[in-house]
mmCIF file of C-alpha atoms and ligand atoms in Angstrom:
data_model
loop_
_atom_site.group_PDB
_atom_site.id
_atom_site.type_symbol
_atom_site.label_atom_id
_atom_site.label_comp_id
_atom_site.label_asym_id
_atom_site.label_seq_id
_atom_site.Cartn_x
_atom_site.Cartn_y
_atom_site.Cartn_z
ATOM 1 C CA UNK A 1 -7.475 8.178 33.496
ATOM 2 C CA UNK A 2 -4.268 6.412 33.628
ATOM 3 C CA UNK A 3 -3.688 5.200 30.090
ATOM 4 C CA UNK A 4 -0.764 2.810 29.387
ATOM 5 C CA UNK A 5 0.387 2.334 25.709
ATOM 6 C CA UNK A 6 2.374 -0.678 24.594
ATOM 7 C CA UNK A 7 4.705 0.247 21.785
ATOM 8 C CA UNK A 8 4.624 3.930 22.717
ATOM 9 C CA UNK A 9 7.262 5.046 20.369
ATOM 10 C CA UNK A 10 5.147 4.039 17.315
ATOM 11 C CA UNK A 11 3.787 6.620 15.005
ATOM 12 C CA UNK A 12 0.156 6.171 15.938
ATOM 13 C CA UNK A 13 1.080 5.758 19.686
ATOM 14 C CA UNK A 14 2.986 9.017 19.790
ATOM 15 C CA UNK A 15 0.068 11.062 18.337
ATOM 16 C CA UNK A 16 -2.303 9.186 20.687
ATOM 17 C CA UNK A 17 -0.094 10.263 23.706
ATOM 18 C CA UNK A 18 -0.377 13.888 22.591
ATOM 19 C CA UNK A 19 -4.166 13.706 22.055
ATOM 20 C CA UNK A 20 -4.626 12.037 25.313
ATOM 21 C CA UNK A 21 -2.426 14.419 27.294
ATOM 22 C CA UNK A 22 -4.509 17.351 25.667
ATOM 23 C CA UNK A 23 -7.645 15.836 27.068
ATOM 24 C CA UNK A 24 -6.169 15.522 30.516
ATOM 25 C CA UNK A 25 -5.208 11.889 30.792
ATOM 26 C CA UNK A 26 -1.974 10.546 32.195
ATOM 27 C CA UNK A 27 0.005 8.397 29.705
ATOM 28 C CA UNK A 28 2.529 5.791 30.515
ATOM 29 C CA UNK A 29 4.504 4.766 27.512
ATOM 30 C CA UNK A 30 6.126 1.315 27.327
ATOM 31 C CA UNK A 31 9.296 1.344 25.071
ATOM 32 C CA UNK A 32 12.143 -1.030 24.699
ATOM 33 C CA UNK A 33 15.045 1.501 24.130
ATOM 34 C CA UNK A 34 16.269 4.109 26.686
ATOM 35 C CA UNK A 35 17.190 6.259 23.596
ATOM 36 C CA UNK A 36 13.424 6.829 23.162
ATOM 37 C CA UNK A 37 12.889 8.299 26.659
ATOM 38 C CA UNK A 38 13.203 11.943 25.591
ATOM 39 C CA UNK A 39 10.611 11.545 22.819
ATOM 40 C CA UNK A 40 8.060 10.062 25.069
ATOM 41 C CA UNK A 41 8.604 12.799 27.609
ATOM 42 C CA UNK A 42 8.396 15.569 25.028
ATOM 43 C CA UNK A 43 5.035 14.106 23.998
ATOM 44 C CA UNK A 44 3.868 14.438 27.644
ATOM 45 C CA UNK A 45 4.095 10.769 28.536
ATOM 46 C CA UNK A 46 5.894 8.847 31.342
ATOM 47 C CA UNK A 47 8.314 6.530 29.668
ATOM 48 C CA UNK A 48 8.774 2.942 31.093
ATOM 49 C CA UNK A 49 11.307 0.424 29.786
ATOM 50 C CA UNK A 50 9.565 -2.890 28.817
ATOM 51 C CA UNK A 51 10.493 -5.186 25.948
ATOM 52 C CA UNK A 52 7.130 -6.755 25.073
ATOM 53 C CA UNK A 53 8.905 -9.892 23.571
ATOM 54 C CA UNK A 54 11.467 -10.355 26.282
ATOM 55 C CA UNK A 55 10.111 -9.679 29.653
ATOM 56 C CA UNK A 56 8.526 -11.677 32.508
ATOM 57 C CA UNK A 57 4.808 -11.591 33.564
ATOM 58 C CA UNK A 58 6.014 -9.956 36.751
ATOM 59 C CA UNK A 59 7.839 -7.209 34.792
ATOM 60 C CA UNK A 60 4.636 -6.786 32.622
ATOM 61 C CA UNK A 61 2.419 -6.452 35.648
ATOM 62 C CA UNK A 62 4.702 -3.948 37.322
ATOM 63 C CA UNK A 63 4.593 -1.756 34.132
ATOM 64 C CA UNK A 64 0.793 -2.038 33.797
ATOM 65 C CA UNK A 65 -0.074 -1.612 37.395
ATOM 66 C CA UNK A 66 -2.595 1.110 38.005
ATOM 67 C CA UNK A 67 -3.748 1.473 34.542
ATOM 68 C CA UNK A 68 -7.374 2.252 33.861
ATOM 69 C CA UNK A 69 -6.993 1.739 30.040
ATOM 70 C CA UNK A 70 -4.265 -0.335 28.223
ATOM 71 C CA UNK A 71 -3.770 0.238 24.525
ATOM 72 C CA UNK A 72 -1.635 -2.146 22.333
ATOM 73 C CA UNK A 73 -0.207 -0.119 19.538
ATOM 74 C CA UNK A 74 3.069 -1.924 18.976
ATOM 75 C CA UNK A 75 4.044 -3.612 15.669
ATOM 76 C CA UNK A 76 6.914 -5.654 14.369
ATOM 77 C CA UNK A 77 6.966 -3.333 11.404
ATOM 78 C CA UNK A 78 7.227 -3.870 7.648
ATOM 79 C CA UNK A 79 10.845 -4.996 7.642
ATOM 80 C CA UNK A 80 10.377 -7.835 10.149
ATOM 81 C CA UNK A 81 9.987 -11.543 9.135
ATOM 82 C CA UNK A 82 7.406 -14.137 10.154
ATOM 83 C CA UNK A 83 9.035 -14.926 13.417
ATOM 84 C CA UNK A 84 8.495 -11.495 14.867
ATOM 85 C CA UNK A 85 4.905 -11.390 13.513
ATOM 86 C CA UNK A 86 4.436 -14.285 15.944
ATOM 87 C CA UNK A 87 6.663 -12.929 18.862
ATOM 88 C CA UNK A 88 5.464 -9.408 18.849
ATOM 89 C CA UNK A 89 2.152 -8.974 16.887
ATOM 90 C CA UNK A 90 0.628 -12.135 18.188
ATOM 91 C CA UNK A 91 2.374 -13.128 21.556
ATOM 92 C CA UNK A 92 3.308 -9.454 22.572
ATOM 93 C CA UNK A 93 -0.325 -8.594 22.281
ATOM 94 C CA UNK A 94 -1.595 -11.648 24.163
ATOM 95 C CA UNK A 95 0.818 -11.078 26.948
ATOM 96 C CA UNK A 96 -0.251 -7.443 27.171
ATOM 97 C CA UNK A 97 -4.074 -8.326 27.478
ATOM 98 C CA UNK A 98 -3.244 -11.072 30.047
ATOM 99 C CA UNK A 99 -1.265 -8.640 32.113
ATOM 100 C CA UNK A 100 -4.061 -6.060 31.759
ATOM 101 C CA UNK A 101 -6.454 -8.465 33.237
ATOM 102 C CA UNK A 102 -4.110 -9.495 36.091
ATOM 103 C CA UNK A 103 -3.633 -5.827 37.158
ATOM 104 C CA UNK A 104 -7.329 -5.163 37.024
ATOM 105 C CA UNK A 105 -7.350 -2.554 34.207
ATOM 106 C CA UNK A 106 -10.850 -1.393 33.156
ATOM 107 C CA UNK A 107 -10.526 -1.510 29.361
ATOM 108 C CA UNK A 108 -8.366 -2.788 26.542
ATOM 109 C CA UNK A 109 -7.863 -1.381 23.165
ATOM 110 C CA UNK A 110 -5.822 -3.011 20.370
ATOM 111 C CA UNK A 111 -4.647 -1.646 17.077
ATOM 112 C CA UNK A 112 -5.376 -4.592 14.797
ATOM 113 C CA UNK A 113 -5.631 -4.578 11.099
ATOM 114 C CA UNK A 114 -8.149 -4.760 8.325
ATOM 115 C CA UNK A 115 -7.808 -8.317 6.747
ATOM 116 C CA UNK A 116 -7.521 -10.039 10.101
ATOM 117 C CA UNK A 117 -11.129 -11.267 9.901
ATOM 118 C CA UNK A 118 -10.190 -13.744 7.218
ATOM 119 C CA UNK A 119 -6.521 -14.124 6.794
ATOM 120 C CA UNK A 120 -4.934 -16.142 4.000
ATOM 121 C CA UNK A 121 -3.418 -19.444 5.007
ATOM 122 C CA UNK A 122 -0.239 -19.385 2.836
ATOM 123 C CA UNK A 123 3.327 -18.649 4.007
ATOM 124 C CA UNK A 124 3.795 -15.038 2.721
ATOM 125 C CA UNK A 125 4.965 -12.896 5.573
ATOM 126 C CA UNK A 126 1.854 -10.618 5.197
ATOM 127 C CA UNK A 127 -0.343 -13.658 5.652
ATOM 128 C CA UNK A 128 1.583 -14.735 8.721
ATOM 129 C CA UNK A 129 1.145 -11.075 10.001
ATOM 130 C CA UNK A 130 -2.726 -11.210 9.408
ATOM 131 C CA UNK A 131 -2.979 -14.558 11.161
ATOM 132 C CA UNK A 132 -0.921 -13.156 14.089
ATOM 133 C CA UNK A 133 -3.268 -10.138 14.275
ATOM 134 C CA UNK A 134 -6.277 -12.547 14.087
ATOM 135 C CA UNK A 135 -4.924 -14.731 16.945
ATOM 136 C CA UNK A 136 -4.176 -11.658 19.129
ATOM 137 C CA UNK A 137 -7.721 -10.383 18.435
ATOM 138 C CA UNK A 138 -9.187 -13.724 19.371
ATOM 139 C CA UNK A 139 -7.423 -13.641 22.697
ATOM 140 C CA UNK A 140 -8.470 -10.192 23.451
ATOM 141 C CA UNK A 141 -12.070 -11.036 22.644
ATOM 142 C CA UNK A 142 -12.015 -14.030 25.042
ATOM 143 C CA UNK A 143 -10.096 -12.185 27.776
ATOM 144 C CA UNK A 144 -11.988 -11.186 30.986
ATOM 145 C CA UNK A 145 -11.880 -7.420 30.145
ATOM 146 C CA UNK A 146 -14.043 -5.068 28.282
ATOM 147 C CA UNK A 147 -12.125 -4.417 24.924
ATOM 148 C CA UNK A 148 -12.343 -2.746 21.614
ATOM 149 C CA UNK A 149 -10.646 -4.157 18.663
ATOM 150 C CA UNK A 150 -9.739 -1.403 16.133
ATOM 151 C CA UNK A 151 -8.706 -2.502 12.564
ATOM 152 C CA UNK A 152 -7.577 0.366 10.442
ATOM 153 C CA UNK A 153 -6.964 0.006 6.669
ATOM 154 C CA UNK A 154 -3.693 0.946 5.125
ATOM 155 C CA UNK A 155 -1.868 3.524 7.177
ATOM 156 C CA UNK A 156 -0.706 6.847 5.688
ATOM 157 C CA UNK A 157 1.105 9.821 7.152
ATOM 158 C CA UNK A 158 -0.354 13.189 7.111
ATOM 159 C CA UNK A 159 -2.604 15.249 9.523
ATOM 160 C CA UNK A 160 -5.923 14.269 11.115
ATOM 161 C CA UNK A 161 -8.874 14.896 8.859
ATOM 162 C CA UNK A 162 -11.336 14.383 11.868
ATOM 163 C CA UNK A 163 -13.624 12.115 9.676
ATOM 164 C CA UNK A 164 -13.664 8.451 8.997
ATOM 165 C CA UNK A 165 -15.734 5.578 7.734
ATOM 166 C CA UNK A 166 -16.364 3.332 10.675
ATOM 167 C CA UNK A 167 -18.165 -0.039 10.968
ATOM 168 C CA UNK A 168 -18.046 -3.760 11.440
ATOM 169 C CA UNK A 169 -17.046 -4.044 7.777
ATOM 170 C CA UNK A 170 -16.110 -1.261 5.514
ATOM 171 C CA UNK A 171 -14.719 -0.912 1.934
ATOM 172 C CA UNK A 172 -10.922 -1.265 1.998
ATOM 173 C CA UNK A 173 -9.155 2.036 1.864
ATOM 174 C CA UNK A 174 -6.477 4.177 3.550
ATOM 175 C CA UNK A 175 -6.437 6.160 6.755
ATOM 176 C CA UNK A 176 -3.914 8.517 8.318
ATOM 177 C CA UNK A 177 -2.254 7.451 11.533
ATOM 178 C CA UNK A 178 -3.335 10.705 13.073
ATOM 179 C CA UNK A 179 -7.057 9.801 12.412
ATOM 180 C CA UNK A 180 -6.491 6.306 13.905
ATOM 181 C CA UNK A 181 -5.047 8.122 17.010
ATOM 182 C CA UNK A 182 -7.998 10.377 17.058
ATOM 183 C CA UNK A 183 -10.466 7.426 17.044
ATOM 184 C CA UNK A 184 -8.613 5.681 19.895
ATOM 185 C CA UNK A 185 -8.801 8.962 21.784
ATOM 186 C CA UNK A 186 -12.607 9.213 21.338
ATOM 187 C CA UNK A 187 -13.103 5.533 22.153
ATOM 188 C CA UNK A 188 -11.260 6.242 25.511
ATOM 189 C CA UNK A 189 -12.942 9.508 26.241
ATOM 190 C CA UNK A 190 -16.494 8.334 25.369
ATOM 191 C CA UNK A 191 -16.337 4.896 26.962
ATOM 192 C CA UNK A 192 -18.027 3.556 23.820
ATOM 193 C CA UNK A 193 -17.305 0.377 21.841
ATOM 194 C CA UNK A 194 -16.640 -2.244 24.432
ATOM 195 C CA UNK A 195 -17.130 -5.778 22.928
ATOM 196 C CA UNK A 196 -16.942 -4.325 19.266
ATOM 197 C CA UNK A 197 -14.532 -5.140 16.533
ATOM 198 C CA UNK A 198 -14.453 -2.115 14.217
ATOM 199 C CA UNK A 199 -12.835 -1.370 10.813
ATOM 200 C CA UNK A 200 -11.867 2.229 9.875
ATOM 201 C CA UNK A 201 -10.762 3.931 6.828
ATOM 202 C CA UNK A 202 -10.670 7.660 5.878
ATOM 203 C CA UNK A 203 -14.322 8.944 5.299
ATOM 204 C CA UNK A 204 -16.774 11.679 5.919
ATOM 205 C CA UNK A 205 -18.324 10.929 9.255
ATOM 206 C CA UNK A 206 -16.996 13.250 12.084
ATOM 207 C CA UNK A 207 -15.046 10.982 14.477
ATOM 208 C CA UNK A 208 -17.125 12.007 17.445
ATOM 209 C CA UNK A 209 -20.406 10.881 15.584
ATOM 210 C CA UNK A 210 -18.856 7.662 14.344
ATOM 211 C CA UNK A 211 -17.712 6.530 17.736
ATOM 212 C CA UNK A 212 -20.806 8.058 19.351
ATOM 213 C CA UNK A 213 -22.926 5.605 17.382
ATOM 214 C CA UNK A 214 -21.183 2.507 18.605
HETATM 215 N N1 NAP B 1 1.160 -0.302 8.115
HETATM 216 C C1 NAP B 1 -0.108 -0.478 7.909
HETATM 217 O O1 NAP B 1 -0.671 -0.131 6.752
HETATM 218 C C2 NAP B 1 -1.046 -0.930 8.943
HETATM 219 C C3 NAP B 1 -2.377 -1.310 8.719
HETATM 220 C C4 NAP B 1 -3.228 -1.724 9.755
HETATM 221 C C5 NAP B 1 -2.653 -1.877 10.945
HETATM 222 N N2 NAP B 1 -1.384 -1.675 11.308
HETATM 223 C C6 NAP B 1 -0.929 -1.808 12.558
HETATM 224 O O2 NAP B 1 -0.891 -0.565 13.264
HETATM 225 C C7 NAP B 1 -0.053 -0.597 14.407
HETATM 226 C C8 NAP B 1 0.766 0.655 14.679
HETATM 227 O O3 NAP B 1 1.310 1.039 13.422
HETATM 228 P P1 NAP B 1 2.379 2.300 13.483
HETATM 229 O O4 NAP B 1 2.583 2.688 12.072
HETATM 230 O O5 NAP B 1 2.026 3.342 14.472
HETATM 231 O O6 NAP B 1 3.649 1.390 13.941
HETATM 232 P P2 NAP B 1 5.167 1.724 14.147
HETATM 233 O O7 NAP B 1 5.454 3.177 13.814
HETATM 234 O O8 NAP B 1 5.914 0.809 13.202
HETATM 235 O O9 NAP B 1 5.375 1.473 15.644
HETATM 236 C C9 NAP B 1 5.487 0.244 16.161
HETATM 237 C C10 NAP B 1 6.190 0.334 17.521
HETATM 238 O O10 NAP B 1 6.216 -0.882 18.115
HETATM 239 C C11 NAP B 1 7.407 -0.958 18.919
HETATM 240 N N3 NAP B 1 7.881 -2.293 19.292
HETATM 241 C C12 NAP B 1 8.248 -3.266 18.461
HETATM 242 N N4 NAP B 1 8.638 -4.405 19.007
HETATM 243 C C13 NAP B 1 8.612 -4.022 20.329
HETATM 244 C C14 NAP B 1 8.972 -4.676 21.578
HETATM 245 N N5 NAP B 1 9.455 -5.933 21.632
HETATM 246 N N6 NAP B 1 8.709 -4.009 22.752
HETATM 247 C C15 NAP B 1 8.219 -2.768 22.708
HETATM 248 N N7 NAP B 1 7.928 -2.060 21.710
HETATM 249 C C16 NAP B 1 8.070 -2.670 20.548
HETATM 250 C C17 NAP B 1 8.497 -0.269 17.953
HETATM 251 O O11 NAP B 1 9.508 0.059 18.747
HETATM 252 P P3 NAP B 1 11.012 0.058 18.182
HETATM 253 O O12 NAP B 1 11.317 1.508 17.745
HETATM 254 O O13 NAP B 1 11.825 -0.230 19.508
HETATM 255 O O14 NAP B 1 11.150 -0.883 17.089
HETATM 256 C C18 NAP B 1 7.700 0.919 17.470
HETATM 257 O O15 NAP B 1 7.792 2.030 18.228
HETATM 258 C C19 NAP B 1 0.736 -1.976 14.319
HETATM 259 O O16 NAP B 1 0.225 -2.876 15.215
HETATM 260 C C20 NAP B 1 0.556 -2.271 12.857
HETATM 261 O O17 NAP B 1 0.655 -3.650 12.596
HETATM 262 C C21 NAP B 1 -0.483 -1.182 10.245
#
């Protein structure tokens, strides 16, 4: 399949590219800096320049054209303020799913976050972030495309354990970025999970079984 990843230089996204290449998919990686081209190529992906916050719908559609699956894995990051939670985490995701629908992609996956189901209403940056994630998820849910919303717990570095706790609602916890990438790969390979919003943290169920049960 042709898989296009928005935010392809991210830590989850780069591991996802490597996993998808190893299972035979073609990966197009959307990035906003030419300095990152070599990294995407070394992961086996095809880099395409696209700033998710500052491009036209036409540029979006050109970048996503021909995609079977589109994955939104971008994030404004921990050092960004409330404004970019809205321009990237919310609006960047919404523009990506709208483009995926226009180009006729078959499926859409979004990396959301635990806590987005009931975000606090105060002005803390983290609350703005969770509300941005919630609004993006709602747009994905109502878009005319089969989609899976994946809400990881607190992300950690470290290698894949190959096992998770996965469900509509799971106890708060941590998960390695590698395990998140492995779950996304399994969702893409299995075709399972469309229409579902799932939370994931580290656990003891093999990823193939957890995604297989969706
Ligand atoms: N941290 C947590 O505990 C946690 C928990 C749950 C969910 N999440 C979510 O998990 C997702 C991925 O996490 P991660 O650790 O893999 O993220 P990451 O390493 O911070 O990567 C995010 C990527 O998004 C890219 N990006 C930002 N703005 C962009 C734009 N305008 N156009 C194109 N690309 C842009 C960044 O590129 P640049 O290098 O150009 O900035 C970066 O490569 C995020 O959506 C995050 O919100 C995080």
